[in-house]
Tab-separated table of C-alpha atoms in Angstrom:
chain	number	residue	atom	x	y	z
A	19	MET	CA	11.130	-119.553	8.997
A	20	ASN	CA	8.206	-118.115	11.024
A	21	GLN	CA	7.382	-114.471	11.060
A	22	GLY	CA	8.531	-113.926	14.621
A	23	ALA	CA	12.002	-115.276	13.721
A	24	VAL	CA	12.181	-113.034	10.615
A	25	GLY	CA	11.154	-110.042	12.814
A	26	GLY	CA	13.693	-110.959	15.395
A	27	LYS	CA	16.388	-111.310	12.687
A	28	LEU	CA	15.553	-107.833	11.240
A	29	GLN	CA	15.466	-106.388	14.740
A	30	LEU	CA	18.996	-107.730	15.307
A	31	GLU	CA	20.305	-106.391	12.022
A	32	TRP	CA	18.800	-103.024	12.854
A	33	GLN	CA	20.381	-103.091	16.248
A	34	SER	CA	23.820	-104.018	14.876
A	35	MET	CA	23.438	-101.254	12.293
A	36	GLU	CA	22.506	-98.822	15.026
A	37	LEU	CA	25.492	-99.807	17.080
A	38	HIS	CA	27.730	-99.523	14.005
A	39	HIS	CA	26.340	-96.037	13.485
A	40	ARG	CA	26.655	-94.961	17.070
A	41	SER	CA	30.201	-96.275	17.405
A	42	THR	CA	31.396	-94.576	14.177
A	43	SER	CA	30.890	-91.037	15.260
A	44	ASN	CA	32.085	-88.920	12.214
A	45	SER	CA	32.400	-89.706	8.584
A	46	ILE	CA	34.483	-87.278	6.538
A	47	ILE	CA	32.945	-87.153	3.074
A	48	VAL	CA	35.277	-86.478	0.193
A	49	PRO	CA	34.335	-86.631	-3.482
A	50	VAL	CA	37.415	-86.886	-5.820
A	51	HIS	CA	37.750	-86.241	-9.518
A	52	ASN	CA	41.325	-85.628	-10.947
A	53	SER	CA	42.577	-84.074	-7.743
A	54	GLU	CA	46.132	-85.271	-7.533
A	55	CYS	CA	47.483	-81.604	-7.263
A	56	TRP	CA	45.739	-81.086	-3.948
A	57	LEU	CA	44.783	-84.530	-2.576
A	58	ASP	CA	47.989	-85.075	-0.499
A	59	GLU	CA	47.493	-81.860	1.538
A	60	CYS	CA	43.692	-82.589	1.842
A	61	LEU	CA	44.187	-86.109	3.169
A	62	LYS	CA	47.012	-85.009	5.433
A	63	SER	CA	44.531	-82.633	7.123
A	64	VAL	CA	42.269	-85.587	7.927
A	65	TRP	CA	45.244	-87.361	9.447
A	66	GLU	CA	46.018	-84.268	11.571
A	67	GLN	CA	42.521	-83.963	13.166
A	68	ASP	CA	42.681	-83.702	17.000
A	69	PHE	CA	39.159	-85.290	17.475
A	70	LYS	CA	39.450	-88.030	20.029
A	71	GLY	CA	36.385	-90.054	19.045
A	72	THR	CA	35.811	-92.511	16.272
A	73	MET	CA	36.354	-91.188	12.804
A	74	GLU	CA	36.291	-92.655	9.256
A	75	LEU	CA	37.167	-91.272	5.866
A	76	SER	CA	34.744	-91.949	3.093
A	77	ILE	CA	36.124	-91.241	-0.456
A	78	PHE	CA	34.391	-91.626	-3.725
A	79	ASN	CA	36.655	-91.453	-6.635
A	80	ASP	CA	34.559	-90.303	-9.685
A	81	ALA	CA	36.363	-91.563	-12.833
A	82	SER	CA	39.684	-89.769	-12.064
A	83	LYS	CA	42.272	-90.236	-14.936
A	84	ASP	CA	45.259	-88.865	-12.943
A	85	GLY	CA	47.176	-90.261	-9.990
A	86	SER	CA	44.403	-89.636	-7.441
A	87	ALA	CA	43.801	-93.354	-6.799
A	88	GLU	CA	47.429	-94.027	-5.840
A	89	ILE	CA	47.486	-91.082	-3.432
A	90	ILE	CA	44.243	-92.428	-1.789
A	91	GLU	CA	45.685	-95.879	-1.359
A	92	LYS	CA	48.843	-94.381	0.206
A	93	TRP	CA	46.738	-92.385	2.742
A	94	LYS	CA	44.513	-95.305	3.463
A	95	ILE	CA	47.461	-97.083	5.032
A	96	LYS	CA	48.548	-94.095	7.014
A	97	LEU	CA	45.033	-93.330	8.279
A	98	GLU	CA	44.322	-96.906	9.304
A	99	GLU	CA	47.526	-96.982	11.257
A	100	VAL	CA	46.124	-94.172	13.467
A	101	GLY	CA	42.677	-95.874	13.777
A	102	VAL	CA	40.767	-93.933	11.040
A	103	SER	CA	39.003	-96.417	8.827
A	104	VAL	CA	38.830	-95.645	5.116
A	105	ILE	CA	36.149	-96.504	2.738
A	106	ILE	CA	36.786	-96.117	-0.881
A	107	GLY	CA	34.198	-96.202	-3.658
A	108	THR	CA	34.887	-95.731	-7.362
A	109	ASN	CA	33.154	-95.004	-10.587
A	110	ASP	CA	35.328	-96.917	-13.023
A	111	SER	CA	33.637	-95.777	-16.254
A	112	SER	CA	35.175	-93.339	-18.573
A	113	GLN	CA	32.791	-90.493	-17.749
A	114	PRO	CA	32.408	-88.835	-14.294
A	115	ARG	CA	28.890	-88.839	-12.924
A	116	GLY	CA	29.386	-85.484	-11.228
A	117	VAL	CA	29.930	-84.007	-7.836
A	118	GLY	CA	26.404	-84.546	-6.588
A	119	PHE	CA	26.587	-88.200	-7.366
A	120	ALA	CA	29.980	-88.588	-5.925
A	121	LYS	CA	28.993	-86.928	-2.631
A	122	ASN	CA	25.859	-89.029	-2.317
A	123	GLN	CA	27.856	-92.203	-2.887
A	124	ALA	CA	30.441	-91.246	-0.322
A	125	VAL	CA	27.623	-90.650	2.226
A	126	ILE	CA	25.812	-93.984	1.343
A	127	GLN	CA	28.925	-96.110	1.800
A	128	SER	CA	29.810	-94.334	4.995
A	129	SER	CA	28.443	-95.197	8.499
A	130	GLY	CA	29.107	-92.170	10.832
A	131	THR	CA	26.323	-90.560	12.922
A	132	TYR	CA	27.716	-87.197	11.635
A	133	LEU	CA	28.867	-86.185	8.244
A	134	CYS	CA	31.702	-83.767	7.643
A	135	PHE	CA	31.943	-82.558	4.050
A	136	LEU	CA	35.324	-81.825	2.588
A	137	ASP	CA	36.298	-80.929	-0.999
A	138	SER	CA	39.387	-82.625	-2.267
A	139	ASP	CA	41.135	-79.266	-3.015
A	140	ASP	CA	40.633	-77.846	0.434
A	141	VAL	CA	42.447	-78.294	3.773
A	142	MET	CA	40.996	-78.683	7.249
A	143	MET	CA	42.488	-77.093	10.395
A	144	PRO	CA	43.244	-79.841	13.030
A	145	GLN	CA	40.351	-78.840	15.341
A	146	ARG	CA	37.599	-78.775	12.635
A	147	VAL	CA	35.912	-82.129	13.321
A	148	ARG	CA	36.080	-81.565	17.038
A	149	LEU	CA	34.580	-78.122	17.107
A	150	GLN	CA	31.863	-78.733	14.578
A	151	HIS	CA	30.947	-82.060	16.159
A	152	GLN	CA	30.382	-80.290	19.496
A	153	VAL	CA	27.960	-77.821	17.856
A	154	ALA	CA	26.167	-80.491	15.751
A	155	ILE	CA	25.303	-82.476	18.904
A	156	GLN	CA	23.414	-79.439	20.221
A	157	HIS	CA	21.718	-78.752	16.890
A	158	PRO	CA	20.700	-82.027	15.330
A	159	ASN	CA	18.547	-80.504	12.571
A	160	SER	CA	21.069	-77.895	11.412
A	161	ILE	CA	23.892	-77.495	8.889
A	162	ILE	CA	27.030	-76.379	10.821
A	163	GLY	CA	29.551	-74.295	8.880
A	164	CYS	CA	32.719	-72.474	9.886
A	165	GLN	CA	34.840	-69.461	8.864
A	166	VAL	CA	37.454	-69.898	6.125
A	167	ARG	CA	40.644	-68.591	4.786
A	168	ARG	CA	40.778	-68.139	1.060
A	169	GLU	CA	43.823	-69.380	-0.835
A	170	PRO	CA	45.059	-67.285	-2.665
A	171	LEU	CA	44.305	-64.690	0.054
A	172	ASP	CA	43.372	-61.853	-2.380
A	173	SER	CA	40.872	-63.961	-4.442
A	174	THR	CA	37.079	-63.149	-3.884
A	175	GLU	CA	37.676	-60.832	-1.071
A	176	ARG	CA	34.064	-59.589	-0.826
A	177	TYR	CA	32.767	-63.184	-0.813
A	178	THR	CA	35.185	-64.287	1.772
A	179	ARG	CA	34.203	-61.297	4.038
A	180	TRP	CA	30.569	-62.201	3.530
A	181	ILE	CA	31.104	-65.905	4.531
A	182	ASN	CA	33.066	-65.004	7.541
A	183	ASN	CA	31.057	-62.040	9.023
A	184	LEU	CA	27.348	-62.906	8.616
A	185	THR	CA	25.509	-62.674	11.913
A	186	GLN	CA	23.546	-65.595	13.350
A	187	GLU	CA	20.335	-63.984	12.005
A	188	GLN	CA	21.716	-63.224	8.558
A	189	LEU	CA	22.624	-66.939	8.136
A	190	LEU	CA	18.858	-67.361	7.701
A	191	THR	CA	17.933	-64.042	6.106
A	192	GLN	CA	20.712	-63.585	3.472
A	193	VAL	CA	19.882	-66.951	1.719
A	194	PHE	CA	18.607	-65.287	-1.509
A	195	THR	CA	21.798	-63.554	-2.630
A	196	SER	CA	23.968	-64.517	-5.519
A	197	HIS	CA	26.624	-65.712	-3.065
A	198	GLY	CA	24.543	-68.870	-2.484
A	199	PRO	CA	24.365	-70.830	0.766
A	200	THR	CA	25.183	-68.692	3.823
A	201	VAL	CA	27.495	-71.533	5.100
A	202	ILE	CA	29.553	-72.810	2.177
A	203	MET	CA	29.300	-76.515	1.269
A	204	PRO	CA	32.949	-77.446	1.892
A	205	THR	CA	32.441	-76.376	5.591
A	206	TRP	CA	29.205	-78.339	6.048
A	207	PHE	CA	28.709	-80.694	9.011
A	208	CYS	CA	25.485	-82.315	9.840
A	209	SER	CA	23.897	-85.458	11.224
A	210	ARG	CA	23.389	-88.339	8.904
A	211	GLU	CA	19.782	-88.750	9.921
A	212	TRP	CA	19.115	-85.049	9.013
A	213	PHE	CA	20.896	-85.423	5.624
A	214	PHE	CA	18.666	-88.307	4.564
A	215	HIS	CA	15.581	-86.411	5.915
A	216	VAL	CA	16.421	-83.512	3.563
A	217	GLY	CA	16.968	-85.966	0.719
A	218	ARG	CA	20.305	-86.002	-1.024
A	219	PHE	CA	22.296	-83.991	-3.565
A	220	ASP	CA	20.832	-83.528	-7.022
A	221	GLU	CA	22.717	-85.835	-9.352
A	222	GLY	CA	22.064	-83.863	-12.612
A	223	GLY	CA	25.930	-83.394	-13.011
A	224	LYS	CA	27.778	-80.545	-14.632
A	225	GLY	CA	25.900	-77.232	-14.518
A	226	VAL	CA	23.686	-78.180	-11.543
A	227	PRO	CA	24.049	-76.051	-8.287
A	228	GLU	CA	23.565	-79.153	-6.167
A	229	ASP	CA	24.679	-77.476	-2.901
A	230	LEU	CA	22.208	-74.584	-3.384
A	231	LEU	CA	19.313	-76.956	-4.076
A	232	PHE	CA	20.130	-79.000	-1.034
A	233	PHE	CA	20.450	-75.948	1.142
A	234	TYR	CA	17.015	-74.556	-0.028
A	235	GLU	CA	15.425	-78.018	0.602
A	236	HIS	CA	17.020	-78.040	4.035
A	237	LEU	CA	15.511	-74.597	4.887
A	238	GLN	CA	12.166	-75.637	3.401
A	239	LYS	CA	12.130	-78.535	5.903
A	240	GLY	CA	12.799	-76.272	8.771
A	241	GLY	CA	16.543	-76.845	9.132
A	242	GLY	CA	18.745	-74.492	11.095
A	243	VAL	CA	22.032	-72.835	10.148
A	244	PHE	CA	24.888	-72.313	12.416
A	245	ARG	CA	28.590	-71.344	12.039
A	246	VAL	CA	31.582	-72.087	14.215
A	247	ASP	CA	33.362	-68.760	14.545
A	248	HIS	CA	36.825	-70.073	14.018
A	249	CYS	CA	38.658	-70.475	10.735
A	250	LEU	CA	38.590	-74.213	10.215
A	251	LEU	CA	39.126	-74.498	6.490
A	252	LEU	CA	41.553	-73.418	3.908
A	253	TYR	CA	39.254	-72.801	0.910
A	254	ARG	CA	41.055	-72.974	-2.435
A	255	TYR	CA	40.119	-70.845	-5.430
A	256	HIS	CA	41.139	-72.025	-8.819
A	257	PRO	CA	39.595	-71.989	-12.349
A	258	GLN	CA	39.011	-75.715	-12.442
A	259	ALA	CA	36.628	-75.634	-9.542
A	260	ALA	CA	33.163	-77.275	-10.255
A	261	THR	CA	31.357	-74.085	-9.010
A	262	HIS	CA	32.438	-72.341	-12.304
A	263	SER	CA	30.468	-74.766	-14.469
A	264	VAL	CA	27.100	-73.683	-13.064
A	265	LEU	CA	25.321	-71.129	-15.286
A	266	GLU	CA	24.421	-67.868	-13.642
A	267	GLY	CA	20.985	-68.004	-15.273
A	268	THR	CA	20.169	-71.255	-13.654
A	269	ILE	CA	21.052	-70.007	-10.198
A	270	TRP	CA	19.156	-66.815	-10.830
A	271	ASN	CA	15.978	-68.779	-11.569
A	272	HIS	CA	16.334	-70.939	-8.457
A	273	ARG	CA	16.874	-67.890	-6.328
A	274	VAL	CA	13.817	-65.993	-7.728
A	275	ARG	CA	11.547	-69.044	-7.180
A	276	PHE	CA	12.846	-69.443	-3.671
A	277	LEU	CA	12.271	-65.712	-2.834
A	278	GLU	CA	8.780	-65.941	-4.225
A	279	ASP	CA	8.059	-69.027	-2.188
A	280	ARG	CA	9.545	-67.980	1.172
A	281	VAL	CA	8.946	-64.248	1.289
A	282	LEU	CA	6.833	-62.797	-1.499
A	283	SER	CA	4.002	-65.267	-0.990
A	284	SER	CA	3.207	-63.593	2.404
A	285	TRP	CA	3.740	-60.008	1.191
A	286	THR	CA	0.841	-58.031	-0.309
A	287	SER	CA	3.002	-55.366	-1.686
A	288	PHE	CA	6.767	-54.371	-1.698
A	289	THR	CA	9.210	-52.040	-3.213
A	290	ILE	CA	12.347	-53.050	-5.290
A	291	TRP	CA	15.456	-51.116	-4.160
A	292	ASN	CA	17.309	-50.497	-7.443
A	293	ALA	CA	15.783	-48.857	-10.482
A	294	GLY	CA	18.652	-50.032	-12.543
A	295	LYS	CA	19.431	-53.228	-14.503
A	296	GLN	CA	19.381	-55.636	-11.581
A	297	GLY	CA	16.033	-54.295	-10.088
A	298	LYS	CA	14.341	-54.472	-13.520
A	299	LYS	CA	15.663	-57.862	-14.212
A	300	LEU	CA	14.226	-59.077	-10.850
A	301	TYR	CA	10.816	-57.466	-11.765
A	302	ARG	CA	10.744	-59.144	-15.097
A	303	SER	CA	11.635	-62.563	-13.569
A	304	LEU	CA	8.690	-62.449	-11.091
A	305	SER	CA	5.403	-64.289	-11.680
A	306	PRO	CA	2.616	-61.963	-12.912
A	307	ALA	CA	0.960	-62.155	-9.456
A	308	ASN	CA	4.133	-60.879	-7.818
A	309	GLN	CA	4.766	-58.284	-10.456
A	310	LYS	CA	1.446	-56.854	-9.476
A	311	LYS	CA	2.616	-56.425	-5.832
A	312	VAL	CA	5.511	-54.154	-6.832
A	313	THR	CA	4.383	-50.687	-5.773
A	314	ALA	CA	7.576	-48.846	-6.751
A	315	PHE	CA	11.299	-49.022	-7.524
A	316	CYS	CA	13.492	-46.881	-5.322
A	317	ASP	CA	17.021	-45.513	-5.927
A	318	VAL	CA	19.438	-42.676	-5.158
A	319	ASP	CA	20.167	-41.875	-8.813
A	320	GLU	CA	18.520	-38.510	-9.602
A	321	LYS	CA	18.335	-39.301	-13.279
A	322	LYS	CA	16.307	-42.469	-12.747
A	323	ILE	CA	14.133	-40.723	-10.086
A	324	THR	CA	13.407	-37.719	-12.448
A	325	LYS	CA	12.234	-40.042	-15.146
A	326	GLY	CA	9.384	-40.920	-12.754
A	327	PHE	CA	8.491	-44.424	-13.681
A	328	TYR	CA	9.581	-47.689	-15.391
A	329	THR	CA	7.459	-49.035	-18.287
A	330	TYR	CA	7.338	-52.745	-18.648
A	331	GLU	CA	7.702	-52.917	-22.405
A	332	GLU	CA	7.640	-56.635	-22.678
A	333	SER	CA	4.201	-56.865	-20.966
A	334	GLU	CA	1.271	-58.494	-22.915
A	335	GLU	CA	-0.987	-56.126	-20.867
A	336	ARG	CA	-2.575	-52.977	-22.340
A	337	PRO	CA	-1.904	-50.391	-21.252
A	338	LYS	CA	1.616	-51.580	-20.231
A	339	PRO	CA	2.342	-51.523	-16.505
A	340	LYS	CA	4.138	-48.334	-15.380
A	341	ILE	CA	5.854	-48.641	-12.055
A	342	PRO	CA	6.778	-45.394	-10.176
A	343	VAL	CA	10.395	-44.711	-9.336
A	344	CYS	CA	11.131	-42.715	-6.131
A	345	HIS	CA	13.983	-41.785	-3.817
A	346	PHE	CA	14.632	-44.469	-1.169
A	347	ARG	CA	13.529	-42.010	1.606
A	348	ASP	CA	10.176	-41.692	0.073
A	349	ALA	CA	9.701	-45.380	-0.551
A	350	THR	CA	7.432	-47.810	1.512
A	351	PRO	CA	8.774	-51.001	2.964
A	352	PRO	CA	9.053	-53.952	2.763
A	353	PHE	CA	11.987	-53.885	0.306
A	354	VAL	CA	13.698	-56.553	-1.851
A	355	ILE	CA	17.133	-54.979	-2.174
A	356	CYS	CA	19.048	-55.480	-5.440
A	357	VAL	CA	22.175	-53.478	-4.523
A	358	LYS	CA	25.389	-55.219	-4.096
A	359	LEU	CA	26.736	-55.215	-0.607
A	360	ASP	CA	30.264	-54.106	0.337
A	361	LEU	CA	30.828	-52.293	-2.927
A	362	THR	CA	29.919	-48.677	-2.465
A	363	GLY	CA	32.467	-47.801	0.245
A	364	GLY	CA	29.634	-48.103	2.798
A	365	ALA	CA	27.351	-45.427	1.195
A	366	PHE	CA	24.527	-47.859	0.589
A	367	GLU	CA	24.792	-49.511	4.022
A	368	THR	CA	24.641	-46.071	5.588
A	369	ASN	CA	21.502	-45.120	3.615
A	370	LEU	CA	19.829	-48.378	4.551
A	371	GLY	CA	20.911	-47.774	8.265
A	372	THR	CA	19.086	-44.390	8.328
A	373	LEU	CA	15.718	-46.061	7.822
A	374	ASN	CA	15.978	-48.194	11.047
A	375	LEU	CA	14.490	-51.289	9.413
A	376	LYS	CA	14.739	-54.944	10.513
A	377	GLU	CA	16.343	-57.405	8.125
A	378	GLY	CA	14.174	-60.468	7.574
A	379	MET	CA	10.975	-58.473	8.275
A	380	ASP	CA	11.250	-55.077	6.513
A	381	TYR	CA	13.747	-56.120	3.825
A	382	TYR	CA	15.582	-58.965	2.295
A	383	HIS	CA	18.806	-58.780	0.180
A	384	PHE	CA	18.689	-60.222	-3.333
A	385	ASN	CA	21.980	-58.906	-4.629
């Protein structure tokens, strides 16, 4: 076969793939591992979507040992009856490969122009795909999230308030907190093209914060973050959730490195707001170059302020570094704030408000 013919053949293949991708508008991406308790409700919510365009469901069953496979087969028939094609991938080995792997596989086997991520224990509201799709078209390089309702309602109240009430600016400035991504992964909606531009989920398995790492990579590549201000997901809390297998220390280290990269690298000096345990822990976690930029700790606790300074006992340097501790009103911005939000009955927020500072310029939260 001559080269022109090969080129022509490839061109045709690309075109047919392009058409395939263009015609299949949205792929709902569902990783599954032993999800029989919730899967019925989850897949029913796919069936109930009011989106009028083309939609497919891409499920990857990661070595489930329960009745998940049967539930998937049952819904495959129902969904295909209403014109939603269903792609099912499986890992048939005895060991699950982990949620990062399962999500990547579900994406790879799918064909939609847009990807709508859904966890197998969560439930979508009927308008989710339609509303997020509208926003995604306008913001092709962004991750689109939404507001959520927690189930049970009283679990993680502070976290839920945070998810639902961040301003558009804060979706980009509050990315260093212990809460993780400012739009949570089970609400993510983005273009397929952008997903592959960012890379894919880390496949390290249990203990890897794959959504946080993807989110950071997304921001590093200049990606935007938007939220549809409607509650479009019932977000379930239960002890088996994969989130609980990630070690806090692992997340802490990723957050510190990201803060150093994105913020501290352009600051010549700064103050750590909190002379207690969290503030000192942050100081000790910084690179030596960034430790030298810390001009002071600030606080409201008279006892800490009276002491006057914090001595870095673990330091190799002689004399050991001594960092002044002052009242927050006497401190110099910019600040890295290590005080937990929404915990002091508004006292901390009021104090911060009196300084008339701009978040994302004069301070960042690292709580």
